[in-house]
Amino acid sequence: MSWFSKMLGSSIGQKLIMGVTGLFLISFLVVHCGINALIFMNDGGQTFNKGAEFMGTNWLIRTMEIVLFAGLLLHIIKGYSLTRQNLNKRPVEYAVSAANKNSKWYSRSMGLLGTLLLIFLIIHLKHFWITSRFTDQITGGHITLYEEMKIIFSELWVVVLYMLSMISLGYHLLHGFQSAFQTLGLNHKRYTPLIKNTGVIFSILFPLLFALMPLVMYLGIIK
Amino acid sequence: MSGNMNITLKVWRQKNKDDRGRFETYPVQGVSPDMSFLEMFDVLNERLINEGKEPVAFDHDCREGICGMCSMYINGRPHGPLQGVTTCQLHMRSFKTNDTIVVEPWRAKAFPVIKDLAVDRSSFDRIMSAGGFISVNTGNAQDANATPIGKEDADTAFAAAMCIGCGACVAACKNASAMLFVSAKISQFALLPQGQPERKSRVSKMVAQMDAEGFGSCTNTGACEAECPKGISLSNIARMNRDYINAQFTSQQM
């Protein structure tokens, strides 16, 4: 396997890890958003709780949860190590930079946007994942995930934090989605515009849906 | 003369690669708008020489935009504000009178400053020697039509071969990545029949050399493509990634 580790250690290989894990995490977002969107049924969380129950008990999903954490960790660790490596490639900085003339700010700020998402993720996991997987088991698990959502999203700062984080997610995806395909070598006259447009729609749609969830709960539109 | 411009230049001066370097300010009067940016530097250097001072060292050769020697980072952009041209083809009419223009060398670990604005780009040469060629037996040249090549492939290969190796892509990239250059040099052969026998070993060796030289990795910001004086396309980087992955997975070497 030496050729394999050598490949993954090269500049292209490291980017490949970022792209593949990134696309995998995007696929997770779709599932996560799909299940969560069940709250919009506005049936007091009945359908949503069924969905959450399935996700929490199905063995395939639980196994994928481990893969998900592995992918997430790889994306974070590799992201930071690449950012650090790349910072060393220009020991003396330019005095004047007109980078905004040749590239988008969010494409140059993936590390920063990713860090904001990591902070959000820690808070988010504390809010829901730890509660549903561990705390409930210890305390007897009387509270449904839907009720947990209602409690968490009754505080304004939480709602604001979640909505701001979704803006970070949107920009992270706006660059990351199409960038992953380019890294994989998928660039084609016919398909690249399609990938880019899909990326834009994806980066607006999913963060928007996620951001609406705490908002509608806080405002009491969903009961 | 009327219509001539007065410019304030802030130029990076550095005695040698070990010197820390600093900016120096030079007012340049009576600059013709039709002068190229390098001719404006010639005027400044002539004056500095007459004053008994050290002229500003900068790279240049053909001054026709095809050799890839000139390399100034002007007001935060490689080759200055005009798109699709090298510094020698940038004219003073792209600036306004009384402008202050900041000129820096390319900044990259793999491009150490030799003196003032001149940087050592021999890392590009070493990447080329690693595999940027085709091996052919010497002898009579073949008939031009002996190997048919599709028009589209020929055009795309030619567009990649337009790369003059100036290093603006590295200078513009926030990671000082050389992937636009390397991918262009890989693509110009990968698209042609003559490049096929060494296609896999070429991409492997050139990428390995690129990494060894200390260039950064690509984060697909597109800054290189936007600043490239020859309009080299990002699709070349995708082709290089594709070829590299393919070469690693299918190579017969263990």
Short mmCIF file of N, CA and C in Angstrom, two decimals, chain A residues 7 18 20 32 39 51 65 70 85 92 96 104 111 118 148 166 169-171 175 177 181-182 187 196 199 204:
data_model
loop_
_atom_site.label_atom_id
_atom_site.label_comp_id
_atom_site.label_asym_id
_atom_site.label_seq_id
_atom_site.Cartn_x
_atom_site.Cartn_y
_atom_site.Cartn_z
N MET A 7 0.44 8.53 -2.52
CA MET A 7 -0.50 9.33 -3.29
C MET A 7 -1.27 10.28 -2.37
N MET A 18 -9.78 16.02 1.08
CA MET A 18 -10.71 17.12 1.39
C MET A 18 -11.96 17.03 0.53
N VAL A 20 -13.25 14.39 -1.24
CA VAL A 20 -14.09 13.20 -1.04
C VAL A 20 -14.84 13.28 0.28
N HIS A 32 -29.82 14.73 6.84
CA HIS A 32 -30.09 15.46 8.07
C HIS A 32 -31.21 16.47 7.84
N ILE A 39 -40.38 18.42 10.76
CA ILE A 39 -41.03 19.29 11.75
C ILE A 39 -42.03 20.23 11.07
N GLY A 51 -39.13 9.68 12.63
CA GLY A 51 -37.91 9.75 11.83
C GLY A 51 -36.68 9.69 12.71
N GLU A 65 -23.12 6.47 11.21
CA GLU A 65 -22.81 7.56 12.13
C GLU A 65 -21.32 7.55 12.49
N ALA A 70 -15.87 9.78 11.44
CA ALA A 70 -14.52 9.57 10.90
C ALA A 70 -14.28 10.55 9.74
N GLN A 85 0.12 24.14 6.29
CA GLN A 85 1.17 23.92 5.27
C GLN A 85 1.20 25.06 4.26
N VAL A 92 7.22 35.49 3.25
CA VAL A 92 7.09 36.95 3.32
C VAL A 92 5.79 37.34 2.61
N VAL A 96 0.89 44.82 -0.42
CA VAL A 96 -0.39 45.20 -1.02
C VAL A 96 -0.97 43.96 -1.69
N LYS A 104 -12.97 35.07 -5.18
CA LYS A 104 -14.04 35.39 -4.21
C LYS A 104 -13.50 35.23 -2.79
N GLY A 111 -10.88 28.03 5.57
CA GLY A 111 -10.38 27.69 6.91
C GLY A 111 -11.15 28.44 7.98
N LEU A 118 -17.02 24.58 12.90
CA LEU A 118 -16.58 23.64 13.93
C LEU A 118 -17.08 24.08 15.30
N GLU A 148 -36.95 18.49 22.93
CA GLU A 148 -35.60 19.04 23.15
C GLU A 148 -35.39 20.26 22.24
N MET A 166 -25.51 29.14 9.76
CA MET A 166 -25.98 28.64 8.47
C MET A 166 -25.50 29.53 7.32
N LEU A 169 -22.18 28.19 6.69
CA LEU A 169 -22.33 26.93 5.96
C LEU A 169 -22.59 27.20 4.48
N GLY A 170 -23.46 28.17 4.23
CA GLY A 170 -23.80 28.52 2.85
C GLY A 170 -22.58 28.91 2.04
N TYR A 171 -21.75 29.77 2.61
CA TYR A 171 -20.54 30.22 1.89
C TYR A 171 -19.51 29.10 1.77
N HIS A 175 -18.29 27.50 -2.16
CA HIS A 175 -17.00 27.19 -2.76
C HIS A 175 -16.75 25.68 -2.78
N PHE A 177 -18.65 22.90 -2.76
CA PHE A 177 -19.39 21.99 -3.61
C PHE A 177 -18.72 21.83 -4.97
N PHE A 181 -15.54 18.79 -7.01
CA PHE A 181 -15.58 18.14 -8.32
C PHE A 181 -14.32 18.45 -9.13
N GLN A 182 -13.89 19.71 -9.04
CA GLN A 182 -12.66 20.12 -9.73
C GLN A 182 -11.47 19.32 -9.21
N ASN A 187 -13.98 18.12 -14.65
CA ASN A 187 -14.19 19.43 -15.26
C ASN A 187 -14.48 19.19 -16.72
N LYS A 196 -21.75 23.71 -11.13
CA LYS A 196 -21.66 25.02 -10.46
C LYS A 196 -23.05 25.54 -10.09
N GLY A 199 -24.44 23.62 -7.26
CA GLY A 199 -23.75 24.05 -6.04
C GLY A 199 -24.36 25.31 -5.46
N ILE A 204 -27.71 27.60 -1.13
CA ILE A 204 -28.74 28.51 -0.64
C ILE A 204 -29.86 27.70 0.02
#
